[in-house]
Amino acid sequence: MSVLYTPKFTLPVFEGPLDLLLHLVKVQEMEITDIEISRITAQYLEALQTMEALQLEVAGDFLVMAATLLNIKLRMILPQEASTEEAIPEEEIDEILSTQDLIRKLVEYRRFKELSATLREFEIQNKGVVYRTQAVMSVPGAKSEIPRQDIRILYDAFSKVFRRIRTQPQHTVQKERFTTDDKLVELRSRIQLGHHLNMNRLFERCTDKEEVITYFLAILELAKLREITIAQAGSYEEIFIAPWNDSQLFSSVEESAPHAVIGIDSIQTNGESISPQIELNSNLADELLSPEITGGV
Amino acid sequence: MEELNPQPEELVPGDSPEETADGALPQPLPEELEPVLEALLFTTTSPLSLKRLSELTGGLEEAEILGALNGLRTQYAHSQRGLMLSEVSGGYQLATKPDYADWILALLKHRRKNPLSPALIETLSIVAYKQPIVKAEIEAIRGVDTGAVLRTLMEAGLIEVVGTKEVPGRPSLYGTTEVFLKTFGLRNLEELPSLGQMKELFQRELRKPATSEEISDTGATK
Amino acid sequence: MEELNPQPEELVPGDSPEETADGALPQPLPEELEPVLEALLFTTTSPLSLKRLSELTGGLEEAEILGALNGLRTQYAHSQRGLMLSEVSGGYQLATKPDYADWILALLKHRRKNPLSPALIETLSIVAYKQPIVKAEIEAIRGVDTGAVLRTLMEAGLIEVVGTKEVPGRPSLYGTTEVFLKTFGLRNLEELPSLGQMKELFQRELRKPATSEEISDTGATK
């Protein structure tokens, strides 16, 4: 006879062996403080069999409890002297529950089941109670809930992203994506349309360092071919690319600050020596020319 | 989900002693006090204590604030209001009335709609009652492995690591959070049924043996 | 923060008595409509359109909802109220009255000093420098799923959808907003520190041993 009433869908789900034991105690109408170990053990084992028969997975914890119950039962049956503690190895004493330990555990566990039930009531009562978890952005008079931020935070973040892009190994695989020739054709057409290109903007739109370098090589190539001129008003100013001898660019740049004129004739690209006149601030050259590119200097 | 204002524990009301109002914050006029408090309790994402509300109103007397809060409570009691003044987690905050759960939960797609599972609520009650507590102690009480359950409770923000126990292995100590108090509508942990109340519950159970079966049914059926 | 994340595997399937089947949301009674709307407009993190409010009230007529919204507006007009019905970008939401901005700002000032987490800042910087940009591109750069972060940035008003990319799937293009500029004290996007200004960073890097390695890596790929 099963203590668990099939069919399956009414089978209580036990949270653990203690839960099952509590259930059995109640079903058997025992007092928790006066458990009949042999009866409860039999019921417990039967319950496990039922669970197995229903193909419910019986967790190890349930089996441990079964062993514990059998152990307690055994010690109760055995003559008193045989169950004295000398018979049990020291390290196992903690593991073996006495009837009293078991009762204590059951009482404690039942206490928390009761507290759970109270919490459950509270939970249901409060299920529709919602707190705002985000301040409204549209608080009139308080335009932004986010305090003023230092732009350097953003700049540092993007620098890190930029460095990470540069060092991502995938780019060695994708080295064919950008070619100097393509960039050269692109830049030439844009310059020929009479545009002044902002080099910084150009680089910012690049998806990675490789593209920056490709653009840079194309710019050097165009400079060498005397198709473009590059100018910057001073440190930290924008760098512009314009058609060769674009007077407008030069005058505007020269008005604001004298620019350095440096020759970069010793730079090697594509194995050729080039000696274009490039209008560059010397700091800028340091900035743009990585050791690899300036390797020959 | 990434949040703008994570870690409610950093926003525990009255917990920012170094941050007194810079400059003199004007005191609201008496007739302004209720609306100002309503606006503050609407905006905050974490309950505001009386002390904090006093700071935020240019140092008004707490008694005066309490009076205005009662005024607000009365306004909200009106049936045409969908909000209420909630006294929770050591402070005050506006919240929706429980009556409109159906519609609110339809809006909050990501919010958990079903009650916590028996395993979750059982573990939560142990943590609530015994905090700070380590995993092994919880498992000793429950008699089963509790790792996954603890992780779920952490993810739900209901419990958090509050320290480490100074024993070999330095296991984490768990405690309940502000979200826990809000979920169960508790002003503080003292509002949990005390041991005394628990005894009453036991006695009720002894008189009415069906009770605890009903309870396990709640968790188990459907 | 999300109060409770869904944890389906841990949860008992719907045993809440009032819960109706998905899609069959009950219509509030006429006298319930105002409080229900108030609770919804309180809870939402972004404005709710009339259409959405109709869906959320079991398909009530928009005219009926408009009537109730006017009722709410009248309630809020009362001087004892600190809230108002805000109509923004085609939807409704509760907001605090502008009259109480002083106190609200005092409250917000005391929030965490930097509510922008590293993930938010990083994503924001990518959007700022690479805009217009689609989610997939951001994720390619960051190497992680960025949906939640983008949503949070949108909710914070720092970014917005500025168009769609004409590729299969027509993904949204994101860009920064006025709020973004204000938050970072920029007059316009031209004021973002440019690559030219990254020079300092590069030079700082040159002094560190790890850097030359990074650079030669880069050189090798050319």
PDB file of C-alpha atoms in Angstrom, chain A residues 190 195-205 237-241, chain C residues 190 194:
ATOM      1  CA  ARG A 190      37.202  62.782 -52.933  1.00  0.00           C
ATOM      2  CA  HIS A 195      36.882  68.481 -50.749  1.00  0.00           C
ATOM      3  CA  HIS A 196      39.125  69.203 -47.863  1.00  0.00           C
ATOM      4  CA  LEU A 197      39.337  66.042 -45.899  1.00  0.00           C
ATOM      5  CA  ASN A 198      39.683  66.117 -42.162  1.00  0.00           C
ATOM      6  CA  MET A 199      42.236  63.398 -41.510  1.00  0.00           C
ATOM      7  CA  ASN A 200      41.124  62.845 -37.949  1.00  0.00           C
ATOM      8  CA  ARG A 201      37.563  62.310 -39.045  1.00  0.00           C
ATOM      9  CA  LEU A 202      38.774  60.010 -41.755  1.00  0.00           C
ATOM     10  CA  PHE A 203      40.620  57.893 -39.222  1.00  0.00           C
ATOM     11  CA  GLU A 204      37.812  57.966 -36.725  1.00  0.00           C
ATOM     12  CA  ARG A 205      35.541  56.283 -39.193  1.00  0.00           C
ATOM     13  CA  GLU A 237      44.485  70.979 -34.176  1.00  0.00           C
ATOM     14  CA  GLU A 238      42.678  69.167 -36.906  1.00  0.00           C
ATOM     15  CA  ILE A 239      44.722  67.814 -39.785  1.00  0.00           C
ATOM     16  CA  PHE A 240      43.448  68.584 -43.251  1.00  0.00           C
ATOM     17  CA  ILE A 241      44.119  66.995 -46.591  1.00  0.00           C
TER      18      ILE A 241
ATOM     19  CA  GLU C 190      32.716  68.217 -33.138  1.00  0.00           C
ATOM     20  CA  SER C 194      39.542  63.700 -31.770  1.00  0.00           C
TER      21      SER C 194
END
